[in-house]
CSV table of C-alpha atoms in Angstrom, one decimal:
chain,number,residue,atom,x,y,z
A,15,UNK,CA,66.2,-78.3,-168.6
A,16,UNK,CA,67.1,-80.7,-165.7
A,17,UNK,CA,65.0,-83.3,-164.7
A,18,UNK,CA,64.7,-84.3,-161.8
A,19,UNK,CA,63.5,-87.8,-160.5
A,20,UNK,CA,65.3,-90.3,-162.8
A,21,UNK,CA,67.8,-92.4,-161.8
A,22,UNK,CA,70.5,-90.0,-162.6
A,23,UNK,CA,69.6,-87.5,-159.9
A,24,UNK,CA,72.6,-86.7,-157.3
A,25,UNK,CA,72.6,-87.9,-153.8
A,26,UNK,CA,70.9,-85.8,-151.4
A,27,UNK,CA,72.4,-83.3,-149.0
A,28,UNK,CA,70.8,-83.0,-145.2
A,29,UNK,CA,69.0,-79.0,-145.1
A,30,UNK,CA,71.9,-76.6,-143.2
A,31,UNK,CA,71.6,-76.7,-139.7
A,32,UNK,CA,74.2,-75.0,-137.1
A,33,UNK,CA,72.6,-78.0,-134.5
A,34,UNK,CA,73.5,-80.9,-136.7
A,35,UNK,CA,76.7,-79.0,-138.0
A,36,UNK,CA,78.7,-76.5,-136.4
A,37,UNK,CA,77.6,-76.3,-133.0
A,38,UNK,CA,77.5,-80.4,-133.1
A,39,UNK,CA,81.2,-80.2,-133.9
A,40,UNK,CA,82.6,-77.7,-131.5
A,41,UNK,CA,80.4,-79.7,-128.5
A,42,UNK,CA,81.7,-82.7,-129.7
A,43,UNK,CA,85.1,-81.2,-129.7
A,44,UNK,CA,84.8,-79.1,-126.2
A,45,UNK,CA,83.5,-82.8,-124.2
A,46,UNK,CA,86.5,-84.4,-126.1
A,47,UNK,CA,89.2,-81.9,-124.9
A,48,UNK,CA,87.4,-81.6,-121.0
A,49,UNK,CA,87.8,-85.2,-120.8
A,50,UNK,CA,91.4,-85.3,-120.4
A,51,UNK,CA,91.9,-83.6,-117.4
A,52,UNK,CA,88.8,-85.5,-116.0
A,53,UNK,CA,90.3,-88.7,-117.0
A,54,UNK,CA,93.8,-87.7,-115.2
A,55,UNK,CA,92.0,-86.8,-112.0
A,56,UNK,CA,90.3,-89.8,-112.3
A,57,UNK,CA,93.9,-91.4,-112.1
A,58,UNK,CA,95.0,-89.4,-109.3
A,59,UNK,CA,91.9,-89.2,-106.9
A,60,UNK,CA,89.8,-92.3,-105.8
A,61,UNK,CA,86.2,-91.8,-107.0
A,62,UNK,CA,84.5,-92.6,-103.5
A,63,UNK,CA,86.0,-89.1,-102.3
A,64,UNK,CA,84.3,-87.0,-105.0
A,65,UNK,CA,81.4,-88.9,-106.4
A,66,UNK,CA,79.8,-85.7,-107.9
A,67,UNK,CA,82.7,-85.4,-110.3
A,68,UNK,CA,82.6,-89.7,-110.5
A,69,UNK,CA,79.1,-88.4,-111.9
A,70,UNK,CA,80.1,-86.1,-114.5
A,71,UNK,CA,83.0,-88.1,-115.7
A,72,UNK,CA,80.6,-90.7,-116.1
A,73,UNK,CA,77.8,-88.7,-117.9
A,74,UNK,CA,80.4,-87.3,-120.2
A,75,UNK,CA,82.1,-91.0,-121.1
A,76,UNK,CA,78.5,-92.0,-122.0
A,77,UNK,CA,78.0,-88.7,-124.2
A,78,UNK,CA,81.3,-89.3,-126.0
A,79,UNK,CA,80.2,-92.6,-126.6
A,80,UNK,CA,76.9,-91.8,-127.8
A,81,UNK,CA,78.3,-89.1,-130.5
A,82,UNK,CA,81.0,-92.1,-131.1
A,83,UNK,CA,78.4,-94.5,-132.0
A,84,UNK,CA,76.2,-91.7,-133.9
A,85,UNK,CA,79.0,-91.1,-136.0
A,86,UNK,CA,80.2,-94.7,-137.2
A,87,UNK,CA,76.3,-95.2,-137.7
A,88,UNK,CA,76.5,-92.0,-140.3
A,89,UNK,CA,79.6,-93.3,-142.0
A,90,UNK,CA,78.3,-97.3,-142.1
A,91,UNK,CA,74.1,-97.2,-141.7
A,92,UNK,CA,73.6,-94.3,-143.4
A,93,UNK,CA,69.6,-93.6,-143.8
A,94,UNK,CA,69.9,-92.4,-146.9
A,95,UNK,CA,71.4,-95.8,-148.1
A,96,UNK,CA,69.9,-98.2,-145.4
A,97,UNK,CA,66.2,-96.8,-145.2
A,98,UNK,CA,65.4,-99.2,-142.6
A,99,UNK,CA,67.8,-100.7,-140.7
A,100,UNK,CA,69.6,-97.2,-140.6
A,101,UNK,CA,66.8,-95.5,-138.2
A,102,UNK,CA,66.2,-98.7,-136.5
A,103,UNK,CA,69.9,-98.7,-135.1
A,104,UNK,CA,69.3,-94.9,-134.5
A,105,UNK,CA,66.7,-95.9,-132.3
A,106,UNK,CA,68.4,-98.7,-130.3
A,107,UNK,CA,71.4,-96.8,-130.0
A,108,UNK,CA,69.6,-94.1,-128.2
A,109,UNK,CA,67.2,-96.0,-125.5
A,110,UNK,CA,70.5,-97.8,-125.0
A,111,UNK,CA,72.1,-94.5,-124.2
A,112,UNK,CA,69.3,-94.0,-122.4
A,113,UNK,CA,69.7,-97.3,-120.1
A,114,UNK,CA,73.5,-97.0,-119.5
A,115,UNK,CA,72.9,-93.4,-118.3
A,116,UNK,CA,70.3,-95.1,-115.7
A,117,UNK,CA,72.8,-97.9,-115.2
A,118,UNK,CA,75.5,-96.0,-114.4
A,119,UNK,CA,73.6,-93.6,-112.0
A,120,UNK,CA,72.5,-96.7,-110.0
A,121,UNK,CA,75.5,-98.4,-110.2
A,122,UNK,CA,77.3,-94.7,-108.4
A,123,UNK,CA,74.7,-94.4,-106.1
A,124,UNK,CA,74.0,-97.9,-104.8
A,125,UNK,CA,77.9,-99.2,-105.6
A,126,UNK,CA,81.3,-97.6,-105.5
A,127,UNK,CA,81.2,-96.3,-108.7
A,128,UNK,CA,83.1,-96.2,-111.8
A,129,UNK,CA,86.3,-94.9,-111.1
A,130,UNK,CA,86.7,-96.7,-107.6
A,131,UNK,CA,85.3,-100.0,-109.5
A,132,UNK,CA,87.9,-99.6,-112.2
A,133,UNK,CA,91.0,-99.2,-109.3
A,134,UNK,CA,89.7,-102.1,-107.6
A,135,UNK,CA,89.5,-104.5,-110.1
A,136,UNK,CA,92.7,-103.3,-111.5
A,137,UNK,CA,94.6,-104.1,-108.6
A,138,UNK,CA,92.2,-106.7,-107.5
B,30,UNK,CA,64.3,-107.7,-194.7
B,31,UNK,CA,65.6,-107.0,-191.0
B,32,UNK,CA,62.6,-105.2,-189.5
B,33,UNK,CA,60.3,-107.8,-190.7
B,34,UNK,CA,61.7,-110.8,-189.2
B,35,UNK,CA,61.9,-109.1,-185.7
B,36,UNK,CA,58.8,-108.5,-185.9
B,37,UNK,CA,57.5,-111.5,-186.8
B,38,UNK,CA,56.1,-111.3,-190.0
B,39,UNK,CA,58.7,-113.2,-192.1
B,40,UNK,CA,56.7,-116.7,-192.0
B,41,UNK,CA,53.7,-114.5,-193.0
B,42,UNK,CA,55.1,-112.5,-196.2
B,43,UNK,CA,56.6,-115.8,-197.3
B,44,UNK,CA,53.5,-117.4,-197.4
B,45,UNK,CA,51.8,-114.4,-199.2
B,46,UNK,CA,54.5,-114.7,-201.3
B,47,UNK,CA,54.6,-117.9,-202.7
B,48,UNK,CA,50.7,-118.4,-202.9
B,49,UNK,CA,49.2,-118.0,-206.4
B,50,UNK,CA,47.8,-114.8,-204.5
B,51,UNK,CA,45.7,-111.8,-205.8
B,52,UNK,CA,46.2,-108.5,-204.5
B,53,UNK,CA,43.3,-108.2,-202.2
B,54,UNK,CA,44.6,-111.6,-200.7
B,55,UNK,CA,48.4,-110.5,-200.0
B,56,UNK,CA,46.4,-107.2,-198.6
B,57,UNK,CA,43.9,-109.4,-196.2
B,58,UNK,CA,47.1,-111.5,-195.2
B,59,UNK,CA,49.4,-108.3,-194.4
B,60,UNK,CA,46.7,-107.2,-192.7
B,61,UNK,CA,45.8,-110.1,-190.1
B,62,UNK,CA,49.8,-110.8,-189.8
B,63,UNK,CA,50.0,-106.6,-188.8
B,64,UNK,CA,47.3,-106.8,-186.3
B,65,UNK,CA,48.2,-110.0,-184.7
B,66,UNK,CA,52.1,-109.8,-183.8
B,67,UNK,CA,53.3,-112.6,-182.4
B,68,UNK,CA,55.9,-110.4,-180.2
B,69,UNK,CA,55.4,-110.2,-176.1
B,70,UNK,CA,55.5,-106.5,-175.0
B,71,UNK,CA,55.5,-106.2,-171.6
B,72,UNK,CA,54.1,-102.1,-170.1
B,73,UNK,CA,56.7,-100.5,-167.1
B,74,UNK,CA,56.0,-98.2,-164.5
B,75,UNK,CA,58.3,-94.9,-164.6
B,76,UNK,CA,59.6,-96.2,-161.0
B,77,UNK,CA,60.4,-99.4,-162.7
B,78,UNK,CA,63.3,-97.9,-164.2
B,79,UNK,CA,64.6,-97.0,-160.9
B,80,UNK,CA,64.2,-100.8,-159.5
B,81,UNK,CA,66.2,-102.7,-162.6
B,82,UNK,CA,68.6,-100.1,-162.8
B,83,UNK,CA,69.6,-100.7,-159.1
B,84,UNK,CA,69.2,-104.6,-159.2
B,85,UNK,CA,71.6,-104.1,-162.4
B,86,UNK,CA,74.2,-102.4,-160.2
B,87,UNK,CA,74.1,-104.6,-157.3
B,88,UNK,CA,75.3,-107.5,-160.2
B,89,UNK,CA,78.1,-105.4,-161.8
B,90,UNK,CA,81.6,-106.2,-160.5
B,91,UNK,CA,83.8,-103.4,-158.8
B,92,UNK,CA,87.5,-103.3,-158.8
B,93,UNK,CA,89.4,-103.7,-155.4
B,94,UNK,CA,89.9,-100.4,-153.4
B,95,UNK,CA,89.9,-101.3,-149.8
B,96,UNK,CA,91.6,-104.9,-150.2
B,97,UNK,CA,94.8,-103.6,-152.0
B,98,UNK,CA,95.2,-99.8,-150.0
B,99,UNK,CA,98.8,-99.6,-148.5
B,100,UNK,CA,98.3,-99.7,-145.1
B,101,UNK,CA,99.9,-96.6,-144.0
B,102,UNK,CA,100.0,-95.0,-140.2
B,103,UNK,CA,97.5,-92.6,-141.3
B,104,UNK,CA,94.2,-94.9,-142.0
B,105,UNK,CA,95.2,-97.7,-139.6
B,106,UNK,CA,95.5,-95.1,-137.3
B,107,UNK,CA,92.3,-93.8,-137.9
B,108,UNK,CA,90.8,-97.0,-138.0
B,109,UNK,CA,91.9,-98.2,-134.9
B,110,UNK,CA,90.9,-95.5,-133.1
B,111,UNK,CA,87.4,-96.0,-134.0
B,112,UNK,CA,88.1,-99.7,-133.2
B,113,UNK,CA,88.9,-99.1,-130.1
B,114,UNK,CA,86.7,-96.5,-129.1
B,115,UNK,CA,83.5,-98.4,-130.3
B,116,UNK,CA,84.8,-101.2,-128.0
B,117,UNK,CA,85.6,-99.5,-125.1
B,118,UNK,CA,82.5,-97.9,-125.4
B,119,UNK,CA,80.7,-101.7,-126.3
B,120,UNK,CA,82.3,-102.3,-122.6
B,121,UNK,CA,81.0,-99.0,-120.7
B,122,UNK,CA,77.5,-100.3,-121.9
B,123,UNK,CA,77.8,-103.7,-121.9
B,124,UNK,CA,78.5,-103.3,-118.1
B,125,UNK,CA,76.1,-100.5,-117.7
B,126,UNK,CA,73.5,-101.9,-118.7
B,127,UNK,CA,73.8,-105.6,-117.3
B,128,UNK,CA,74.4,-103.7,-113.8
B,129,UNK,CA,70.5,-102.1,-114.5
B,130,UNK,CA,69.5,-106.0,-115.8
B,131,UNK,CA,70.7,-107.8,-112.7
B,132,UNK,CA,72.6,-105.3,-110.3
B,133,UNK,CA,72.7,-109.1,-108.1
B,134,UNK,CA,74.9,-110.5,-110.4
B,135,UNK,CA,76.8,-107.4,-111.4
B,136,UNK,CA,77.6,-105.2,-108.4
B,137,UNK,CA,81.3,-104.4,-107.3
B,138,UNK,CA,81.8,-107.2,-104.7
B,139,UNK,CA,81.3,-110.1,-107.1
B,140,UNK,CA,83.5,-108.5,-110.1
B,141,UNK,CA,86.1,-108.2,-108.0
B,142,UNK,CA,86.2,-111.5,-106.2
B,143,UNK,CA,85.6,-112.8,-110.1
B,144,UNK,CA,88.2,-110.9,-111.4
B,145,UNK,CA,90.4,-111.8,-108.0
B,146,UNK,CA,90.2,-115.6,-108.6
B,147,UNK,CA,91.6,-115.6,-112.0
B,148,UNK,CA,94.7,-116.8,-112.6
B,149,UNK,CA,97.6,-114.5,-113.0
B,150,UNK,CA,98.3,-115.0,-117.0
B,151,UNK,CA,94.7,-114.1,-117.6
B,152,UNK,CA,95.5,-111.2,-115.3
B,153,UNK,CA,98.0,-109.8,-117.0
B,154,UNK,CA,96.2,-110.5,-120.5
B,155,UNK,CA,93.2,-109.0,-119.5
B,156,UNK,CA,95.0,-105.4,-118.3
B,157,UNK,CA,96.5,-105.5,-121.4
B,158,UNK,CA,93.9,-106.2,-123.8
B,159,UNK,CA,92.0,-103.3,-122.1
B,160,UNK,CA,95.0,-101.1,-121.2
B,161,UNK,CA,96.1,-101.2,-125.3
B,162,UNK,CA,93.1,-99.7,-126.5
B,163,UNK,CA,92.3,-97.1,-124.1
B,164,UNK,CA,95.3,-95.7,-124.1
B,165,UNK,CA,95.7,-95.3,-127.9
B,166,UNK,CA,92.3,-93.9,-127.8
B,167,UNK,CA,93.2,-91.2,-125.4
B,168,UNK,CA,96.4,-90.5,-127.3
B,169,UNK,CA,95.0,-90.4,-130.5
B,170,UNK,CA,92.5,-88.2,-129.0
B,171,UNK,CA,94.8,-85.8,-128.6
B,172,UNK,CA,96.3,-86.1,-131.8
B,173,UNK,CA,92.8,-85.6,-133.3
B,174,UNK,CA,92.2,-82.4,-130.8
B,175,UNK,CA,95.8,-81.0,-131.8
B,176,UNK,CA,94.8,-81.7,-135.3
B,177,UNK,CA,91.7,-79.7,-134.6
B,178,UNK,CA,93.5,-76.7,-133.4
B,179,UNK,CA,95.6,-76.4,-136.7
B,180,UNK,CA,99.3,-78.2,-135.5
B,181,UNK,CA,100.7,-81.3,-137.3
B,182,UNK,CA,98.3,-80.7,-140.4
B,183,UNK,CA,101.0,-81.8,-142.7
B,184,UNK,CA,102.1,-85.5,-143.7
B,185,UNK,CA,105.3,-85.1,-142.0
B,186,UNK,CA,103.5,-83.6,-139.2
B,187,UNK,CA,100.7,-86.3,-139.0
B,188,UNK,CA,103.2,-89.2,-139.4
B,189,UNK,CA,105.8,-87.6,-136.2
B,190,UNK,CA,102.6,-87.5,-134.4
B,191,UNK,CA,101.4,-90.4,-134.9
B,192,UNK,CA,104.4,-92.0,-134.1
B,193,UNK,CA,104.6,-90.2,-131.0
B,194,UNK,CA,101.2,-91.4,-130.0
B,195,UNK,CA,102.6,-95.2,-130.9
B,196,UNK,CA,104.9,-94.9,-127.9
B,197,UNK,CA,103.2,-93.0,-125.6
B,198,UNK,CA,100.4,-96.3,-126.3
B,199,UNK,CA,103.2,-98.8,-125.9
B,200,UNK,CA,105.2,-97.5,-122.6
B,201,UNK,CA,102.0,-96.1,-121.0
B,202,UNK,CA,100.4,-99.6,-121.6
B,203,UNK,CA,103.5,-101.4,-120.2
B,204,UNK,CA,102.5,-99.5,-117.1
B,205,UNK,CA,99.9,-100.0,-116.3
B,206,UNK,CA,99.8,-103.5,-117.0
B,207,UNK,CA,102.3,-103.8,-113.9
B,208,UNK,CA,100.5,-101.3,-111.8
């Protein structure tokens, strides 16, 4: 018979899930790959010209971050082994997603923008 | 006799012992030393087991893994390209959100007339301490997508690679360091 609930039982596996596996893997993949043409337009074109795509190359940094983030969390904080401070930086890491998403919509609509900001001081 | 003295009742079968005892005494003694142990036993919960195993692992030494690894272009590679994308993306919200905090103190006019007034050394330093990592991270990023689409999947492949990235980093990073 095998018990379970001693300390000898194996770790626990997360329940299969195409959102947290697959389909997390090929979107992580697909932003990865369309931000290297974005990022060599950036180069080329000044960002006060086209601020919509400023926009999206800004939203999609910020997602590739995020998923950056989520994933050193996983390998480092894992719940499993850090039951509270795990979800905690979960947590934090996604209102702060939250506010640079905000901050950087501001900071294109009110300011130059990223792109333009980043040629400016560049050269400044 | 072993079992006796752990548990206790050698002082007790002595005495009987050597008294000028009668049966019914030796019995009465027995008895009173059987009832009254002079052992602690302390009563655990199952989920105790759980807690002293775990405080006993967190005192057992481990042999060095990490601390004596080769390094090799393969996991400093990889480690630096989490390095550096964590801090790039540290800087993204870093500046993000202090823009949202105090868009006075943050907004394009005074970074650039901060960044303008800097000396020329710290220039330079400063394009290249940012320059260095984003580059490697976008090359790398490559190299991982390339990876992803089945190429370079051997060692030789993933070491010509990842020297190829190496100097794409350094010459792209000279670059724009003069740009």
């Amino acid at each position: 018979a095998i018990y379970k609930g001693t300390v000898n039982d194996p770790t626990t596996f997360p329940p299969p899930s195409k959102t947290h596996g697959s389909y997390h893997w090929a979107f992580e993949r697909l932003l990865s790959a369309a931000l290297v043409p974005m990022t060599v337009t950036a180069f080329a074109t000044s960002g006060t010209n086209y601020p919509l795509f400023d926009g999206i190359l800004g939203l999609s940094l910020i997602i590739h971050s995020h998923i950056g983030f989520d994933s050193s969390i996983v390998d480092y904080l894992h719940p499993r082994k850090f039951p509270v401070i795990g979800p905690i930086i979960r947590w934090t890491l996604r209102a702060a997603t939250v506010g640079t998403m905000v901050g950087v919509y501001q900071f294109n609509t009110n300011d130059i923008g990223l792109t333009e900001l980043i040629a400016k001081v560049w050269t400044a | 006799m072993l079992s006796t003295r752990a548990l206790g009742l050698a002082p007790t079968l002595k005495q009987a012992a050597f008294s000028p005892a009668r049966n019914h005494v030796l019995r009465n003694v027995i008895r009173s030393s059987i009832t009254k142990r002079s052992i602690q036993t302390q009563s655990l919960k199952p989920e105790d087991g759980t807690t002293i195993l775990n405080k006993q692992r967190l005192q057992r030494p481990s042999s060095p893994h990490f601390t004596i690894y080769e390094p090799q272009l393969t996991w400093v590679g990889s480690i630096f390209n989490r390095i550096t994308g964590v801090g790039l993306s540290f800087l993204l919200y870093g500046f993000s959100l202090a823009y949202l905090v105090a868009p006075g103190t943050f907004d394009s006019t005074h970074v650039i007339e901060f960044v303008g007034g800097l000396p020329d050394a710290v220039k330079y330093a400063g394009k290249f301490i940012l320059a260095l990592p984003f580059t490697f991270h976008s090359f790398n990023g490559i190299r991982h997508l390339l990876w992803d689409s089945g190429k370079f999947l051997t060692v030789k492949g993933a070491y010509s690679s990842g020297y190829a990235v190496l100097g794409a980093t350094a010459i792209s990073t000279i670059v724009l360091m003069f740009q």
